[in-house]
């Protein structure tokens, strides 16, 4: 018996002498999980784009080898080897994505220039257009949704919902054509002026493209935030706040708006990638020198590196914005912060 007690005491002493296992804080684990998910999504999206580009009819090696009538099979095969197109698809994808992560997108097969140089100024134009369209959506959609929710069922609410439903159904490129016809001679409808040259002229040239691109997102923001505000204003804690005499303005601005904005923030984050994709069509309508023309030219000429680089940039922007939105959720909503901790 004494021997058994001594063994138990020795085991307890050893257990007590062990150092507790360190575990990272909850926010560190949540950040690591979000980064891992973002990496998987980015790699999956780029792989799908890479495979789809190879499924498009047409052989870039045959196009680059020379005029169709004078090209031999040996010339096509030699060009394919020089471009690395004779390698297995997985090998091609690995070589491309590892180089892209270093910022090296290779050379254009048609324009004989570095893809990163081609993307430089064009990416700036597309980013500016997407940013202005986002501002249009916020400036139009959020105030309209708050007013419609505050006076639910009124004539202004019904008109705003009718306009919003129509805005969702109208494609951005079709709205771009309507704006060109309606404002021709009033506002600049074609061309681009850099912001560093003349800011007022730059904003005038970007107003109609931003309006055409941002209208669809504005209607989504309006519908989502209006529904969230109406649902929040009818919740139990809002009724309790009113019963305790809290002012209507404080309830509306501090309690309802903050909670209703969470699903709206998700919609806005998801639509960032859609904005950059839609910008490619709007740029062609307004003759803006952005990534839109580059993508169209690359698809028509089977210029794999150019198209893949443009899609890669859009995917990375989409993933990064969604990652930042996921982290912003924890800042806006304390409940998410506590659950992750």
mmCIF file of C-alpha atoms in Angstrom, residues 20-303:
data_model
loop_
_atom_site.group_PDB
_atom_site.id
_atom_site.type_symbol
_atom_site.label_atom_id
_atom_site.label_comp_id
_atom_site.label_asym_id
_atom_site.label_seq_id
_atom_site.Cartn_x
_atom_site.Cartn_y
_atom_site.Cartn_z
ATOM 1 C CA UNK A 20 1.427 23.431 -20.101
ATOM 2 C CA UNK A 21 1.237 23.080 -23.874
ATOM 3 C CA UNK A 22 1.159 26.497 -25.513
ATOM 4 C CA UNK A 23 -1.734 27.118 -27.876
ATOM 5 C CA UNK A 24 -1.987 30.190 -30.091
ATOM 6 C CA UNK A 25 -4.768 32.668 -29.319
ATOM 7 C CA UNK A 26 -8.129 32.238 -30.982
ATOM 8 C CA UNK A 27 -7.648 35.147 -33.364
ATOM 9 C CA UNK A 28 -4.343 33.667 -34.564
ATOM 10 C CA UNK A 29 -6.004 30.312 -35.283
ATOM 11 C CA UNK A 30 -8.889 32.071 -37.056
ATOM 12 C CA UNK A 31 -6.467 34.106 -39.165
ATOM 13 C CA UNK A 32 -4.484 30.995 -40.077
ATOM 14 C CA UNK A 33 -7.674 29.167 -41.069
ATOM 15 C CA UNK A 34 -8.826 32.110 -43.215
ATOM 16 C CA UNK A 35 -5.435 32.341 -44.926
ATOM 17 C CA UNK A 36 -5.455 28.597 -45.666
ATOM 18 C CA UNK A 37 -8.949 28.782 -47.136
ATOM 19 C CA UNK A 38 -8.005 31.821 -49.231
ATOM 20 C CA UNK A 39 -4.938 30.011 -50.585
ATOM 21 C CA UNK A 40 -6.978 26.918 -51.528
ATOM 22 C CA UNK A 41 -9.631 29.027 -53.265
ATOM 23 C CA UNK A 42 -7.030 31.016 -55.200
ATOM 24 C CA UNK A 43 -5.183 27.900 -56.357
ATOM 25 C CA UNK A 44 -8.412 26.157 -57.328
ATOM 26 C CA UNK A 45 -9.679 29.137 -59.320
ATOM 27 C CA UNK A 46 -6.395 29.628 -61.167
ATOM 28 C CA UNK A 47 -6.234 25.911 -61.992
ATOM 29 C CA UNK A 48 -9.747 25.978 -63.468
ATOM 30 C CA UNK A 49 -8.863 29.041 -65.586
ATOM 31 C CA UNK A 50 -5.646 27.365 -66.697
ATOM 32 C CA UNK A 51 -7.498 24.231 -67.852
ATOM 33 C CA UNK A 52 -10.335 26.169 -69.536
ATOM 34 C CA UNK A 53 -7.832 28.186 -71.566
ATOM 35 C CA UNK A 54 -6.402 24.926 -72.906
ATOM 36 C CA UNK A 55 -9.884 23.774 -73.924
ATOM 37 C CA UNK A 56 -10.512 26.819 -76.144
ATOM 38 C CA UNK A 57 -10.301 25.751 -79.814
ATOM 39 C CA UNK A 58 -7.136 26.854 -81.545
ATOM 40 C CA UNK A 59 -3.444 26.079 -81.189
ATOM 41 C CA UNK A 60 -1.215 29.061 -80.301
ATOM 42 C CA UNK A 61 1.837 27.142 -81.505
ATOM 43 C CA UNK A 62 0.313 26.848 -84.988
ATOM 44 C CA UNK A 63 -0.633 30.528 -84.979
ATOM 45 C CA UNK A 64 2.870 31.642 -83.955
ATOM 46 C CA UNK A 65 4.702 29.252 -86.252
ATOM 47 C CA UNK A 66 3.729 31.292 -89.299
ATOM 48 C CA UNK A 67 1.046 31.695 -91.968
ATOM 49 C CA UNK A 68 -1.235 28.664 -92.171
ATOM 50 C CA UNK A 69 -0.367 27.560 -95.681
ATOM 51 C CA UNK A 70 3.418 27.529 -95.181
ATOM 52 C CA UNK A 71 3.623 25.895 -91.749
ATOM 53 C CA UNK A 72 4.893 22.355 -91.463
ATOM 54 C CA UNK A 73 4.195 19.917 -88.643
ATOM 55 C CA UNK A 74 7.877 20.096 -87.639
ATOM 56 C CA UNK A 75 7.683 23.900 -87.249
ATOM 57 C CA UNK A 76 4.535 23.636 -85.128
ATOM 58 C CA UNK A 77 6.111 20.969 -82.929
ATOM 59 C CA UNK A 78 9.277 23.038 -82.499
ATOM 60 C CA UNK A 79 7.239 26.100 -81.524
ATOM 61 C CA UNK A 80 5.251 23.999 -79.060
ATOM 62 C CA UNK A 81 8.468 22.798 -77.417
ATOM 63 C CA UNK A 82 9.819 26.359 -77.208
ATOM 64 C CA UNK A 83 6.632 27.490 -75.486
ATOM 65 C CA UNK A 84 6.587 24.513 -73.140
ATOM 66 C CA UNK A 85 3.209 23.374 -74.454
ATOM 67 C CA UNK A 86 4.477 19.833 -74.981
ATOM 68 C CA UNK A 87 4.725 19.302 -71.209
ATOM 69 C CA UNK A 88 1.889 17.653 -69.201
ATOM 70 C CA UNK A 89 -0.805 20.075 -68.034
ATOM 71 C CA UNK A 90 0.076 19.696 -64.374
ATOM 72 C CA UNK A 91 3.717 20.505 -65.102
ATOM 73 C CA UNK A 92 2.687 23.544 -67.155
ATOM 74 C CA UNK A 93 0.385 24.737 -64.378
ATOM 75 C CA UNK A 94 3.021 24.292 -61.677
ATOM 76 C CA UNK A 95 5.636 26.188 -63.684
ATOM 77 C CA UNK A 96 3.192 28.993 -64.389
ATOM 78 C CA UNK A 97 1.732 29.409 -60.893
ATOM 79 C CA UNK A 98 5.118 29.317 -59.137
ATOM 80 C CA UNK A 99 6.406 31.998 -61.509
ATOM 81 C CA UNK A 100 3.195 34.040 -61.082
ATOM 82 C CA UNK A 101 3.585 33.998 -57.297
ATOM 83 C CA UNK A 102 6.981 35.641 -57.849
ATOM 84 C CA UNK A 103 5.360 38.282 -60.074
ATOM 85 C CA UNK A 104 6.659 36.752 -63.307
ATOM 86 C CA UNK A 105 3.794 36.132 -65.741
ATOM 87 C CA UNK A 106 6.063 35.349 -68.659
ATOM 88 C CA UNK A 107 6.008 36.919 -72.118
ATOM 89 C CA UNK A 108 3.064 37.535 -74.388
ATOM 90 C CA UNK A 109 2.905 35.002 -77.205
ATOM 91 C CA UNK A 110 1.602 37.598 -79.649
ATOM 92 C CA UNK A 111 2.819 41.020 -78.494
ATOM 93 C CA UNK A 112 6.375 39.815 -77.694
ATOM 94 C CA UNK A 113 6.484 41.812 -74.463
ATOM 95 C CA UNK A 114 6.512 40.995 -70.773
ATOM 96 C CA UNK A 115 2.989 40.420 -69.478
ATOM 97 C CA UNK A 116 3.746 42.278 -66.247
ATOM 98 C CA UNK A 117 4.649 45.366 -68.300
ATOM 99 C CA UNK A 118 1.430 45.052 -70.313
ATOM 100 C CA UNK A 119 -0.616 44.800 -67.113
ATOM 101 C CA UNK A 120 0.959 47.854 -65.474
ATOM 102 C CA UNK A 121 -1.043 50.863 -66.664
ATOM 103 C CA UNK A 122 -4.031 48.755 -67.734
ATOM 104 C CA UNK A 123 -4.460 47.386 -64.234
ATOM 105 C CA UNK A 124 -4.491 50.941 -62.878
ATOM 106 C CA UNK A 125 -7.368 51.879 -65.203
ATOM 107 C CA UNK A 126 -9.404 48.795 -64.259
ATOM 108 C CA UNK A 127 -8.747 49.336 -60.540
ATOM 109 C CA UNK A 128 -9.824 52.978 -60.802
ATOM 110 C CA UNK A 129 -13.024 52.057 -62.635
ATOM 111 C CA UNK A 130 -13.865 49.348 -60.084
ATOM 112 C CA UNK A 131 -13.187 51.725 -57.186
ATOM 113 C CA UNK A 132 -15.376 54.488 -58.642
ATOM 114 C CA UNK A 133 -18.144 51.954 -59.348
ATOM 115 C CA UNK A 134 -17.921 50.785 -55.742
ATOM 116 C CA UNK A 135 -18.286 54.385 -54.542
ATOM 117 C CA UNK A 136 -21.326 54.819 -56.793
ATOM 118 C CA UNK A 137 -22.892 51.717 -55.261
ATOM 119 C CA UNK A 138 -22.246 52.909 -51.694
ATOM 120 C CA UNK A 139 -23.372 56.495 -52.284
ATOM 121 C CA UNK A 140 -26.598 55.433 -54.022
ATOM 122 C CA UNK A 141 -27.457 52.110 -52.404
ATOM 123 C CA UNK A 142 -26.879 52.701 -48.679
ATOM 124 C CA UNK A 143 -28.759 56.013 -48.199
ATOM 125 C CA UNK A 144 -31.651 54.793 -50.364
ATOM 126 C CA UNK A 145 -31.945 51.585 -48.339
ATOM 127 C CA UNK A 146 -31.968 53.462 -45.016
ATOM 128 C CA UNK A 147 -34.658 55.863 -46.193
ATOM 129 C CA UNK A 148 -36.758 53.023 -47.627
ATOM 130 C CA UNK A 149 -36.501 51.025 -44.387
ATOM 131 C CA UNK A 150 -37.290 54.067 -42.239
ATOM 132 C CA UNK A 151 -40.482 54.776 -44.183
ATOM 133 C CA UNK A 152 -41.395 51.243 -45.161
ATOM 134 C CA UNK A 153 -44.461 50.999 -47.360
ATOM 135 C CA UNK A 154 -44.489 54.674 -48.308
ATOM 136 C CA UNK A 155 -44.561 55.871 -51.902
ATOM 137 C CA UNK A 156 -40.828 56.605 -51.870
ATOM 138 C CA UNK A 157 -40.138 53.053 -50.678
ATOM 139 C CA UNK A 158 -42.225 51.528 -53.467
ATOM 140 C CA UNK A 159 -40.570 53.695 -56.131
ATOM 141 C CA UNK A 160 -37.098 52.856 -54.813
ATOM 142 C CA UNK A 161 -37.874 49.117 -54.867
ATOM 143 C CA UNK A 162 -39.181 49.361 -58.433
ATOM 144 C CA UNK A 163 -36.040 51.185 -59.560
ATOM 145 C CA UNK A 164 -33.875 48.701 -57.681
ATOM 146 C CA UNK A 165 -35.548 45.679 -59.266
ATOM 147 C CA UNK A 166 -35.090 47.223 -62.687
ATOM 148 C CA UNK A 167 -31.445 47.992 -61.971
ATOM 149 C CA UNK A 168 -30.691 44.373 -61.068
ATOM 150 C CA UNK A 169 -32.171 43.151 -64.354
ATOM 151 C CA UNK A 170 -30.198 45.568 -66.566
ATOM 152 C CA UNK A 171 -26.758 44.264 -67.699
ATOM 153 C CA UNK A 172 -23.898 46.704 -67.218
ATOM 154 C CA UNK A 173 -22.791 46.656 -70.863
ATOM 155 C CA UNK A 174 -26.351 47.419 -72.067
ATOM 156 C CA UNK A 175 -26.653 50.263 -69.569
ATOM 157 C CA UNK A 176 -23.297 51.537 -70.829
ATOM 158 C CA UNK A 177 -24.681 51.789 -74.373
ATOM 159 C CA UNK A 178 -27.775 53.627 -73.114
ATOM 160 C CA UNK A 179 -25.629 56.113 -71.195
ATOM 161 C CA UNK A 180 -23.447 56.722 -74.254
ATOM 162 C CA UNK A 181 -26.541 57.542 -76.321
ATOM 163 C CA UNK A 182 -28.179 59.663 -73.606
ATOM 164 C CA UNK A 183 -25.129 61.743 -72.597
ATOM 165 C CA UNK A 184 -23.301 62.048 -75.902
ATOM 166 C CA UNK A 185 -22.211 65.667 -76.238
ATOM 167 C CA UNK A 186 -22.878 66.353 -72.543
ATOM 168 C CA UNK A 187 -20.224 64.185 -70.866
ATOM 169 C CA UNK A 188 -17.159 62.438 -72.311
ATOM 170 C CA UNK A 189 -18.227 59.016 -73.562
ATOM 171 C CA UNK A 190 -14.941 57.649 -74.944
ATOM 172 C CA UNK A 191 -11.297 57.739 -73.982
ATOM 173 C CA UNK A 192 -9.301 58.034 -70.788
ATOM 174 C CA UNK A 193 -7.430 60.843 -69.058
ATOM 175 C CA UNK A 194 -4.935 59.948 -66.282
ATOM 176 C CA UNK A 195 -5.740 61.336 -62.848
ATOM 177 C CA UNK A 196 -2.272 62.849 -62.555
ATOM 178 C CA UNK A 197 -2.740 64.983 -65.658
ATOM 179 C CA UNK A 198 -6.109 66.646 -64.984
ATOM 180 C CA UNK A 199 -8.268 65.378 -62.115
ATOM 181 C CA UNK A 200 -11.507 67.082 -63.186
ATOM 182 C CA UNK A 201 -11.184 65.780 -66.752
ATOM 183 C CA UNK A 202 -10.280 62.351 -65.416
ATOM 184 C CA UNK A 203 -13.407 62.193 -63.238
ATOM 185 C CA UNK A 204 -15.562 63.420 -66.123
ATOM 186 C CA UNK A 205 -14.315 60.597 -68.359
ATOM 187 C CA UNK A 206 -14.809 57.996 -65.618
ATOM 188 C CA UNK A 207 -18.266 59.106 -64.440
ATOM 189 C CA UNK A 208 -20.405 57.290 -67.012
ATOM 190 C CA UNK A 209 -18.362 54.050 -66.951
ATOM 191 C CA UNK A 210 -18.513 54.023 -63.136
ATOM 192 C CA UNK A 211 -22.272 54.660 -63.216
ATOM 193 C CA UNK A 212 -22.823 51.844 -65.709
ATOM 194 C CA UNK A 213 -20.732 49.415 -63.684
ATOM 195 C CA UNK A 214 -21.869 50.459 -60.204
ATOM 196 C CA UNK A 215 -25.634 50.553 -60.784
ATOM 197 C CA UNK A 216 -26.039 46.794 -60.495
ATOM 198 C CA UNK A 217 -24.124 46.677 -57.223
ATOM 199 C CA UNK A 218 -26.056 49.690 -55.926
ATOM 200 C CA UNK A 219 -29.345 47.833 -56.403
ATOM 201 C CA UNK A 220 -27.965 44.760 -54.606
ATOM 202 C CA UNK A 221 -26.748 46.922 -51.729
ATOM 203 C CA UNK A 222 -30.140 48.628 -51.581
ATOM 204 C CA UNK A 223 -32.187 45.418 -51.505
ATOM 205 C CA UNK A 224 -29.905 43.615 -49.046
ATOM 206 C CA UNK A 225 -29.508 46.487 -46.596
ATOM 207 C CA UNK A 226 -33.207 47.418 -46.739
ATOM 208 C CA UNK A 227 -34.244 43.840 -45.934
ATOM 209 C CA UNK A 228 -31.685 43.659 -43.129
ATOM 210 C CA UNK A 229 -32.846 46.966 -41.646
ATOM 211 C CA UNK A 230 -36.523 45.962 -41.717
ATOM 212 C CA UNK A 231 -35.743 42.593 -40.119
ATOM 213 C CA UNK A 232 -33.568 44.206 -37.427
ATOM 214 C CA UNK A 233 -36.107 46.933 -36.619
ATOM 215 C CA UNK A 234 -38.694 44.225 -35.933
ATOM 216 C CA UNK A 235 -36.506 42.216 -33.551
ATOM 217 C CA UNK A 236 -37.103 41.795 -29.831
ATOM 218 C CA UNK A 237 -34.169 43.850 -28.586
ATOM 219 C CA UNK A 238 -35.318 46.829 -30.663
ATOM 220 C CA UNK A 239 -38.767 46.628 -29.098
ATOM 221 C CA UNK A 240 -37.149 46.363 -25.660
ATOM 222 C CA UNK A 241 -35.025 49.441 -26.369
ATOM 223 C CA UNK A 242 -38.130 51.398 -27.324
ATOM 224 C CA UNK A 243 -39.863 50.227 -24.154
ATOM 225 C CA UNK A 244 -36.967 51.581 -22.077
ATOM 226 C CA UNK A 245 -37.321 54.964 -23.760
ATOM 227 C CA UNK A 246 -34.291 54.894 -26.040
ATOM 228 C CA UNK A 247 -34.645 57.522 -28.740
ATOM 229 C CA UNK A 248 -35.670 56.394 -32.206
ATOM 230 C CA UNK A 249 -32.629 58.021 -33.779
ATOM 231 C CA UNK A 250 -30.277 56.157 -31.410
ATOM 232 C CA UNK A 251 -32.048 52.855 -32.114
ATOM 233 C CA UNK A 252 -31.900 53.404 -35.855
ATOM 234 C CA UNK A 253 -28.337 54.711 -36.136
ATOM 235 C CA UNK A 254 -26.501 52.751 -33.437
ATOM 236 C CA UNK A 255 -28.295 49.432 -33.063
ATOM 237 C CA UNK A 256 -30.164 48.659 -36.278
ATOM 238 C CA UNK A 257 -27.683 49.972 -38.829
ATOM 239 C CA UNK A 258 -24.712 48.141 -37.360
ATOM 240 C CA UNK A 259 -26.398 44.738 -37.259
ATOM 241 C CA UNK A 260 -28.135 45.108 -40.623
ATOM 242 C CA UNK A 261 -24.874 46.039 -42.333
ATOM 243 C CA UNK A 262 -23.245 42.613 -41.790
ATOM 244 C CA UNK A 263 -24.993 40.782 -44.690
ATOM 245 C CA UNK A 264 -24.611 43.895 -46.838
ATOM 246 C CA UNK A 265 -20.878 43.871 -46.200
ATOM 247 C CA UNK A 266 -20.747 40.260 -47.375
ATOM 248 C CA UNK A 267 -22.565 41.109 -50.610
ATOM 249 C CA UNK A 268 -20.252 44.048 -51.257
ATOM 250 C CA UNK A 269 -17.149 41.905 -50.711
ATOM 251 C CA UNK A 270 -18.382 39.146 -53.013
ATOM 252 C CA UNK A 271 -19.219 41.662 -55.719
ATOM 253 C CA UNK A 272 -15.698 43.148 -55.817
ATOM 254 C CA UNK A 273 -14.560 40.330 -58.092
ATOM 255 C CA UNK A 274 -17.732 40.762 -60.140
ATOM 256 C CA UNK A 275 -16.956 44.460 -60.499
ATOM 257 C CA UNK A 276 -13.530 43.739 -61.958
ATOM 258 C CA UNK A 277 -15.026 41.129 -64.284
ATOM 259 C CA UNK A 278 -17.785 43.498 -65.401
ATOM 260 C CA UNK A 279 -15.234 46.255 -65.868
ATOM 261 C CA UNK A 280 -13.768 44.275 -68.752
ATOM 262 C CA UNK A 281 -17.029 44.702 -70.713
ATOM 263 C CA UNK A 282 -17.646 48.310 -69.714
ATOM 264 C CA UNK A 283 -14.083 49.269 -70.677
ATOM 265 C CA UNK A 284 -14.655 48.080 -74.223
ATOM 266 C CA UNK A 285 -17.911 50.059 -74.468
ATOM 267 C CA UNK A 286 -16.227 53.312 -73.363
ATOM 268 C CA UNK A 287 -12.870 52.615 -75.079
ATOM 269 C CA UNK A 288 -10.933 52.642 -71.813
ATOM 270 C CA UNK A 289 -7.380 51.252 -72.025
ATOM 271 C CA UNK A 290 -7.839 48.769 -69.168
ATOM 272 C CA UNK A 291 -7.516 45.021 -68.858
ATOM 273 C CA UNK A 292 -10.712 44.514 -70.849
ATOM 274 C CA UNK A 293 -9.102 45.089 -74.225
ATOM 275 C CA UNK A 294 -6.099 43.037 -73.183
ATOM 276 C CA UNK A 295 -8.281 40.065 -72.241
ATOM 277 C CA UNK A 296 -10.332 40.243 -75.451
ATOM 278 C CA UNK A 297 -7.189 40.448 -77.545
ATOM 279 C CA UNK A 298 -5.614 37.585 -75.609
ATOM 280 C CA UNK A 299 -8.644 35.308 -76.000
ATOM 281 C CA UNK A 300 -8.948 35.959 -79.731
ATOM 282 C CA UNK A 301 -5.242 35.303 -80.338
ATOM 283 C CA UNK A 302 -4.979 32.385 -77.847
ATOM 284 C CA UNK A 303 -2.424 34.375 -75.865
#
